[in-house]
PDB file of C-alpha atoms in Angstrom:
ATOM      1  CA  GLY A 594      48.835 174.511 267.122  1.00 58.00           C
ATOM      2  CA  ALA A 595      46.232 171.827 266.888  1.00 59.00           C
ATOM      3  CA  VAL A 596      46.154 169.397 269.769  1.00 89.00           C
ATOM      4  CA  VAL A 597      44.449 166.103 270.337  1.00 95.00           C
ATOM      5  CA  SER A 598      43.987 165.207 273.964  1.00 96.00           C
ATOM      6  CA  GLN A 599      43.542 161.644 275.114  1.00 97.00           C
ATOM      7  CA  HIS A 600      42.473 160.643 278.596  1.00 96.00           C
ATOM      8  CA  PRO A 601      43.411 158.802 280.710  1.00 97.00           C
ATOM      9  CA  SER A 602      47.087 158.352 279.936  1.00 96.00           C
ATOM     10  CA  TRP A 603      47.105 155.113 281.854  1.00 97.00           C
ATOM     11  CA  VAL A 604      44.560 152.906 283.553  1.00 98.00           C
ATOM     12  CA  ILE A 605      44.625 149.666 285.493  1.00 98.00           C
ATOM     13  CA  CYS A 606      41.392 147.746 285.719  1.00 97.00           C
ATOM     14  CA  LYS A 607      40.181 144.404 286.940  1.00 97.00           C
ATOM     15  CA  SER A 608      39.339 141.655 284.512  1.00 98.00           C
ATOM     16  CA  GLY A 609      35.683 141.797 283.535  1.00 97.00           C
ATOM     17  CA  THR A 610      35.248 145.512 284.010  1.00 98.00           C
ATOM     18  CA  SER A 611      34.895 148.132 281.287  1.00 98.00           C
ATOM     19  CA  VAL A 612      37.172 151.057 280.588  1.00 98.00           C
ATOM     20  CA  LYS A 613      36.387 154.230 278.667  1.00 98.00           C
ATOM     21  CA  ILE A 614      39.059 156.214 276.850  1.00 98.00           C
ATOM     22  CA  GLU A 615      38.348 159.721 275.586  1.00 97.00           C
ATOM     23  CA  CYS A 616      39.844 161.492 272.605  1.00 97.00           C
ATOM     24  CA  ARG A 617      39.256 165.200 272.123  1.00 96.00           C
ATOM     25  CA  SER A 618      40.275 167.583 269.407  1.00 95.00           C
ATOM     26  CA  LEU A 619      40.971 170.802 271.281  1.00 93.00           C
ATOM     27  CA  ASP A 620      40.928 173.543 268.666  1.00 90.00           C
ATOM     28  CA  PHE A 621      39.410 172.005 265.586  1.00 92.00           C
ATOM     29  CA  GLN A 622      36.461 169.872 264.691  1.00 93.00           C
ATOM     30  CA  ALA A 623      36.920 166.310 263.578  1.00 93.00           C
ATOM     31  CA  THR A 624      34.109 164.455 261.873  1.00 92.00           C
ATOM     32  CA  THR A 625      36.394 161.451 261.760  1.00 94.00           C
ATOM     33  CA  MET A 626      38.760 160.091 264.358  1.00 96.00           C
ATOM     34  CA  PHE A 627      40.833 156.946 264.354  1.00 96.00           C
ATOM     35  CA  TRP A 628      41.609 154.451 267.068  1.00 97.00           C
ATOM     36  CA  TYR A 629      44.808 152.440 267.019  1.00 97.00           C
ATOM     37  CA  ARG A 630      46.220 149.695 269.164  1.00 97.00           C
ATOM     38  CA  GLN A 631      49.920 149.204 269.670  1.00 96.00           C
ATOM     39  CA  PHE A 632      51.659 146.243 271.258  1.00 93.00           C
ATOM     40  CA  PRO A 633      55.207 146.604 272.617  1.00 90.00           C
ATOM     41  CA  LYS A 634      57.840 147.010 269.927  1.00 88.00           C
ATOM     42  CA  GLN A 635      55.235 146.923 267.197  1.00 91.00           C
ATOM     43  CA  SER A 636      53.628 149.384 264.879  1.00 92.00           C
ATOM     44  CA  LEU A 637      50.256 151.063 265.212  1.00 94.00           C
ATOM     45  CA  MET A 638      47.388 148.922 264.019  1.00 95.00           C
ATOM     46  CA  LEU A 639      44.179 150.653 263.022  1.00 95.00           C
ATOM     47  CA  MET A 640      41.238 149.300 264.984  1.00 97.00           C
ATOM     48  CA  ALA A 641      38.391 151.466 263.802  1.00 96.00           C
ATOM     49  CA  THR A 642      37.320 154.724 262.239  1.00 95.00           C
ATOM     50  CA  SER A 643      35.015 156.801 264.383  1.00 95.00           C
ATOM     51  CA  ASN A 644      32.438 158.837 262.470  1.00 92.00           C
ATOM     52  CA  GLU A 645      30.575 161.694 264.069  1.00 92.00           C
ATOM     53  CA  GLY A 646      26.868 161.001 264.130  1.00 88.00           C
ATOM     54  CA  SER A 647      27.085 157.541 262.628  1.00 90.00           C
ATOM     55  CA  LYS A 648      28.402 154.079 263.331  1.00 93.00           C
ATOM     56  CA  ALA A 649      32.087 153.404 263.556  1.00 95.00           C
ATOM     57  CA  THR A 650      33.827 151.387 260.877  1.00 95.00           C
ATOM     58  CA  TYR A 651      35.834 148.513 262.313  1.00 97.00           C
ATOM     59  CA  GLU A 652      38.853 146.866 260.758  1.00 95.00           C
ATOM     60  CA  GLN A 653      38.763 143.179 260.041  1.00 95.00           C
ATOM     61  CA  GLY A 654      39.248 141.107 263.144  1.00 95.00           C
ATOM     62  CA  VAL A 655      38.262 143.853 265.597  1.00 96.00           C
ATOM     63  CA  GLU A 656      35.216 142.969 267.666  1.00 95.00           C
ATOM     64  CA  LYS A 657      32.773 145.860 267.575  1.00 94.00           C
ATOM     65  CA  ASP A 658      30.927 144.594 270.646  1.00 96.00           C
ATOM     66  CA  LYS A 659      34.195 144.442 272.537  1.00 97.00           C
ATOM     67  CA  PHE A 660      35.465 147.861 271.531  1.00 98.00           C
ATOM     68  CA  LEU A 661      32.555 150.266 271.601  1.00 97.00           C
ATOM     69  CA  ILE A 662      33.105 153.568 269.853  1.00 96.00           C
ATOM     70  CA  ASN A 663      30.970 156.641 270.260  1.00 94.00           C
ATOM     71  CA  HIS A 664      31.540 159.887 268.379  1.00 94.00           C
ATOM     72  CA  ALA A 665      28.813 162.028 269.806  1.00 85.00           C
ATOM     73  CA  SER A 666      30.248 165.428 268.961  1.00 93.00           C
ATOM     74  CA  LEU A 667      32.662 167.004 266.524  1.00 94.00           C
ATOM     75  CA  THR A 668      35.381 167.148 269.153  1.00 95.00           C
ATOM     76  CA  LEU A 669      34.964 163.945 271.147  1.00 96.00           C
ATOM     77  CA  SER A 670      35.264 160.266 270.413  1.00 97.00           C
ATOM     78  CA  THR A 671      35.276 157.572 273.068  1.00 97.00           C
ATOM     79  CA  LEU A 672      36.516 154.011 273.008  1.00 98.00           C
ATOM     80  CA  THR A 673      35.097 151.658 275.617  1.00 98.00           C
ATOM     81  CA  VAL A 674      36.820 148.351 276.171  1.00 98.00           C
ATOM     82  CA  THR A 675      34.043 146.161 277.509  1.00 97.00           C
ATOM     83  CA  SER A 676      34.549 143.195 279.797  1.00 97.00           C
ATOM     84  CA  ALA A 677      38.279 143.709 279.643  1.00 97.00           C
ATOM     85  CA  HIS A 678      40.636 140.770 279.884  1.00 97.00           C
ATOM     86  CA  PRO A 679      44.414 140.638 280.287  1.00 97.00           C
ATOM     87  CA  GLU A 680      44.869 140.112 276.549  1.00 96.00           C
ATOM     88  CA  ASP A 681      43.276 143.535 276.012  1.00 97.00           C
ATOM     89  CA  SER A 682      46.216 145.133 277.804  1.00 97.00           C
ATOM     90  CA  SER A 683      47.859 147.385 275.273  1.00 97.00           C
ATOM     91  CA  PHE A 684      48.626 150.967 274.298  1.00 97.00           C
ATOM     92  CA  TYR A 685      45.626 152.623 272.665  1.00 98.00           C
ATOM     93  CA  ILE A 686      46.104 155.764 270.567  1.00 98.00           C
ATOM     94  CA  CYS A 687      43.597 158.028 268.895  1.00 97.00           C
ATOM     95  CA  SER A 688      44.121 160.317 265.951  1.00 96.00           C
ATOM     96  CA  ALA A 689      42.122 163.161 264.480  1.00 94.00           C
ATOM     97  CA  PRO A 690      42.750 164.635 261.048  1.00 90.00           C
ATOM     98  CA  ARG A 691      42.418 168.387 260.747  1.00 86.00           C
ATOM     99  CA  THR A 692      42.694 168.282 256.970  1.00 83.00           C
ATOM    100  CA  ASN A 693      42.879 165.528 254.389  1.00 78.00           C
ATOM    101  CA  THR A 694      46.572 165.188 255.026  1.00 79.00           C
ATOM    102  CA  GLU A 695      47.208 166.630 258.497  1.00 82.00           C
ATOM    103  CA  ALA A 696      46.552 164.220 261.352  1.00 87.00           C
ATOM    104  CA  PHE A 697      47.302 164.684 265.037  1.00 93.00           C
ATOM    105  CA  PHE A 698      47.692 161.963 267.604  1.00 95.00           C
ATOM    106  CA  GLY A 699      46.695 161.761 271.214  1.00 96.00           C
ATOM    107  CA  GLN A 700      49.191 160.965 273.925  1.00 95.00           C
ATOM    108  CA  GLY A 701      48.034 157.361 274.122  1.00 97.00           C
ATOM    109  CA  THR A 702      46.461 155.318 276.911  1.00 98.00           C
ATOM    110  CA  ARG A 703      48.282 152.454 278.549  1.00 97.00           C
ATOM    111  CA  LEU A 704      45.654 149.898 279.572  1.00 98.00           C
ATOM    112  CA  THR A 705      46.606 147.156 281.984  1.00 97.00           C
ATOM    113  CA  VAL A 706      44.007 144.545 282.847  1.00 98.00           C
ATOM    114  CA  VAL A 707      44.748 142.499 285.946  1.00 97.00           C
TER     115      VAL A 707
ATOM    116  CA  GLY B 658      68.190 146.134 259.121  1.00 34.00           C
ATOM    117  CA  GLU B 659      65.381 143.680 258.447  1.00 36.00           C
ATOM    118  CA  SER B 660      62.812 143.061 261.121  1.00 35.00           C
ATOM    119  CA  VAL B 661      62.845 139.610 262.624  1.00 36.00           C
ATOM    120  CA  GLY B 662      59.647 138.389 264.112  1.00 42.00           C
ATOM    121  CA  LEU B 663      58.134 141.101 266.259  1.00 52.00           C
ATOM    122  CA  HIS B 664      61.339 142.929 267.044  1.00 67.00           C
ATOM    123  CA  LEU B 665      61.840 146.439 265.789  1.00 81.00           C
ATOM    124  CA  PRO B 666      64.973 146.986 263.725  1.00 91.00           C
ATOM    125  CA  THR B 667      67.359 149.185 265.615  1.00 94.00           C
ATOM    126  CA  LEU B 668      69.774 151.797 264.365  1.00 96.00           C
ATOM    127  CA  SER B 669      72.481 152.800 266.796  1.00 96.00           C
ATOM    128  CA  VAL B 670      74.490 155.945 266.085  1.00 97.00           C
ATOM    129  CA  GLN B 671      76.841 158.289 267.875  1.00 97.00           C
ATOM    130  CA  GLU B 672      75.808 161.829 268.695  1.00 97.00           C
ATOM    131  CA  GLY B 673      76.668 164.096 265.818  1.00 97.00           C
ATOM    132  CA  ASP B 674      76.444 161.382 263.176  1.00 97.00           C
ATOM    133  CA  ASN B 675      73.913 161.499 260.390  1.00 97.00           C
ATOM    134  CA  SER B 676      71.162 158.880 260.600  1.00 97.00           C
ATOM    135  CA  ILE B 677      69.265 157.279 257.760  1.00 97.00           C
ATOM    136  CA  ILE B 678      66.082 155.371 258.469  1.00 97.00           C
ATOM    137  CA  ASN B 679      64.468 153.403 255.689  1.00 96.00           C
ATOM    138  CA  CYS B 680      60.942 152.317 254.962  1.00 95.00           C
ATOM    139  CA  ALA B 681      59.377 150.207 252.245  1.00 94.00           C
ATOM    140  CA  TYR B 682      55.751 150.973 251.552  1.00 92.00           C
ATOM    141  CA  SER B 683      53.258 148.656 249.983  1.00 86.00           C
ATOM    142  CA  ASN B 684      50.557 150.563 248.154  1.00 90.00           C
ATOM    143  CA  SER B 685      51.534 151.929 244.771  1.00 90.00           C
ATOM    144  CA  ALA B 686      48.429 154.134 244.908  1.00 90.00           C
ATOM    145  CA  SER B 687      49.667 155.960 248.018  1.00 92.00           C
ATOM    146  CA  ASP B 688      50.323 159.576 247.217  1.00 92.00           C
ATOM    147  CA  TYR B 689      51.161 161.044 250.581  1.00 94.00           C
ATOM    148  CA  PHE B 690      53.805 159.924 253.027  1.00 95.00           C
ATOM    149  CA  ILE B 691      54.642 160.987 256.542  1.00 95.00           C
ATOM    150  CA  TRP B 692      57.370 160.286 259.039  1.00 96.00           C
ATOM    151  CA  TYR B 693      56.449 160.156 262.706  1.00 96.00           C
ATOM    152  CA  LYS B 694      58.589 160.039 265.830  1.00 97.00           C
ATOM    153  CA  GLN B 695      57.281 158.132 268.813  1.00 97.00           C
ATOM    154  CA  GLU B 696      58.915 158.405 272.194  1.00 95.00           C
ATOM    155  CA  SER B 697      58.309 155.746 274.790  1.00 93.00           C
ATOM    156  CA  GLY B 698      54.796 155.877 276.218  1.00 92.00           C
ATOM    157  CA  LYS B 699      53.656 158.695 273.949  1.00 94.00           C
ATOM    158  CA  GLY B 700      51.691 159.120 270.780  1.00 95.00           C
ATOM    159  CA  PRO B 701      53.385 159.684 267.407  1.00 95.00           C
ATOM    160  CA  GLN B 702      54.598 163.159 266.564  1.00 95.00           C
ATOM    161  CA  PHE B 703      54.691 164.506 263.030  1.00 94.00           C
ATOM    162  CA  ILE B 704      58.196 165.070 261.661  1.00 95.00           C
ATOM    163  CA  ILE B 705      57.934 165.665 257.950  1.00 96.00           C
ATOM    164  CA  ASP B 706      55.761 164.724 255.009  1.00 95.00           C
ATOM    165  CA  ILE B 707      56.088 164.414 251.256  1.00 96.00           C
ATOM    166  CA  ARG B 708      53.685 164.089 248.384  1.00 95.00           C
ATOM    167  CA  SER B 709      54.171 161.631 245.590  1.00 95.00           C
ATOM    168  CA  ASN B 710      54.896 164.371 243.045  1.00 95.00           C
ATOM    169  CA  MET B 711      58.131 165.112 244.894  1.00 96.00           C
ATOM    170  CA  ASP B 712      61.213 163.012 245.489  1.00 97.00           C
ATOM    171  CA  LYS B 713      62.852 165.075 248.205  1.00 98.00           C
ATOM    172  CA  ARG B 714      61.773 167.437 250.922  1.00 98.00           C
ATOM    173  CA  GLN B 715      63.863 169.103 253.579  1.00 97.00           C
ATOM    174  CA  GLY B 716      63.008 170.346 257.008  1.00 95.00           C
ATOM    175  CA  GLN B 717      65.054 171.410 259.964  1.00 93.00           C
ATOM    176  CA  ARG B 718      67.816 168.764 260.287  1.00 96.00           C
ATOM    177  CA  VAL B 719      65.591 166.236 258.499  1.00 98.00           C
ATOM    178  CA  THR B 720      65.248 165.234 254.884  1.00 98.00           C
ATOM    179  CA  VAL B 721      62.775 162.792 253.388  1.00 98.00           C
ATOM    180  CA  LEU B 722      63.534 161.012 250.137  1.00 98.00           C
ATOM    181  CA  LEU B 723      60.903 159.200 248.102  1.00 97.00           C
ATOM    182  CA  ASN B 724      61.620 156.628 245.421  1.00 96.00           C
ATOM    183  CA  LYS B 725      58.312 155.638 243.882  1.00 94.00           C
ATOM    184  CA  THR B 726      59.899 153.202 241.468  1.00 94.00           C
ATOM    185  CA  VAL B 727      60.906 150.859 244.241  1.00 94.00           C
ATOM    186  CA  LYS B 728      58.345 152.113 246.765  1.00 94.00           C
ATOM    187  CA  HIS B 729      60.968 153.257 249.213  1.00 95.00           C
ATOM    188  CA  LEU B 730      61.040 156.122 251.654  1.00 96.00           C
ATOM    189  CA  SER B 731      63.906 157.308 253.789  1.00 97.00           C
ATOM    190  CA  LEU B 732      64.361 159.787 256.600  1.00 98.00           C
ATOM    191  CA  GLN B 733      67.727 161.429 257.042  1.00 98.00           C
ATOM    192  CA  ILE B 734      68.517 163.146 260.318  1.00 98.00           C
ATOM    193  CA  ALA B 735      71.563 165.386 260.325  1.00 98.00           C
ATOM    194  CA  ALA B 736      73.781 165.779 263.381  1.00 97.00           C
ATOM    195  CA  THR B 737      71.762 163.298 265.396  1.00 97.00           C
ATOM    196  CA  GLN B 738      71.235 164.199 269.031  1.00 97.00           C
ATOM    197  CA  PRO B 739      70.376 162.050 272.082  1.00 96.00           C
ATOM    198  CA  GLY B 740      66.931 163.647 272.047  1.00 96.00           C
ATOM    199  CA  ASP B 741      66.344 162.053 268.668  1.00 98.00           C
ATOM    200  CA  SER B 742      66.295 158.618 270.293  1.00 97.00           C
ATOM    201  CA  ALA B 743      62.837 157.211 269.632  1.00 97.00           C
ATOM    202  CA  VAL B 744      60.951 154.887 267.332  1.00 96.00           C
ATOM    203  CA  TYR B 745      60.381 156.274 263.866  1.00 97.00           C
ATOM    204  CA  PHE B 746      57.461 155.204 261.716  1.00 96.00           C
ATOM    205  CA  CYS B 747      56.700 155.931 258.136  1.00 96.00           C
ATOM    206  CA  ALA B 748      53.049 156.124 257.141  1.00 95.00           C
ATOM    207  CA  GLU B 749      51.421 156.125 253.740  1.00 94.00           C
ATOM    208  CA  LYS B 750      48.075 157.400 252.576  1.00 91.00           C
ATOM    209  CA  ASP B 751      46.024 157.162 249.437  1.00 87.00           C
ATOM    210  CA  SER B 752      44.240 160.490 249.036  1.00 79.00           C
ATOM    211  CA  GLY B 753      41.114 158.623 248.053  1.00 77.00           C
ATOM    212  CA  TYR B 754      40.897 157.219 251.560  1.00 77.00           C
ATOM    213  CA  SER B 755      41.090 158.750 254.994  1.00 78.00           C
ATOM    214  CA  THR B 756      43.232 156.156 256.732  1.00 87.00           C
ATOM    215  CA  LEU B 757      46.961 156.012 257.303  1.00 90.00           C
ATOM    216  CA  THR B 758      48.911 152.772 257.034  1.00 92.00           C
ATOM    217  CA  PHE B 759      51.941 152.597 259.271  1.00 93.00           C
ATOM    218  CA  GLY B 760      55.198 150.839 258.559  1.00 92.00           C
ATOM    219  CA  LYS B 761      56.870 148.581 261.084  1.00 90.00           C
ATOM    220  CA  GLY B 762      59.051 151.221 262.680  1.00 94.00           C
ATOM    221  CA  THR B 763      62.741 151.605 263.447  1.00 96.00           C
ATOM    222  CA  MET B 764      64.198 152.303 266.849  1.00 96.00           C
ATOM    223  CA  LEU B 765      66.915 154.943 266.772  1.00 97.00           C
ATOM    224  CA  LEU B 766      69.383 154.886 269.656  1.00 96.00           C
ATOM    225  CA  VAL B 767      71.770 157.814 269.927  1.00 97.00           C
ATOM    226  CA  SER B 768      74.765 157.510 272.193  1.00 95.00           C
ATOM    227  CA  PRO B 769      76.360 160.633 273.676  1.00 90.00           C
TER     228      PRO B 769
END
């Protein structure tokens, strides 16, 4: 079946550094991918829509200069958390739709900023 | 139960019981609904979906009911097993848009 692979599954970084998270669709092409953020015991909150070959669309309140998204190919989107701070610590999840209704999620990335 | 602050509502059941998880959705234009299961530290997994032209759909041990009048969705799990313990989210989608909107989630705890 279709699989979306997210890497790394966890990362610890120092405050002020940047972290890149990758999201790959393994057996289908995705012109659109989605990035979510999830705090403990809360639901998934959409951060941005990643569009292959064009700029990402960010949800209200999400800093585009803080969370850089690149969708350079039909199977890869990356989220870079720039100048990370402890408040950026969270669980980040990507999703790629194979059809208009069928979406697959990555395994998630646990980011801890110390 | 109702969510209080940031805490997920929790449903505790015994193994073998039937579980019912409820969800209220917000957008009357949503025409596609999905239930996801999320285990700790993992991404959501698809369980079952339903389109707005249906009011019931059954899968293996799971049934989704849709009441568009009151904008309510439920997930029924038959003969609940310890492996069903997870957080369950409903999600809604308007076919005119590409994004999913997730509900708050319910934690299901199954005791052996």
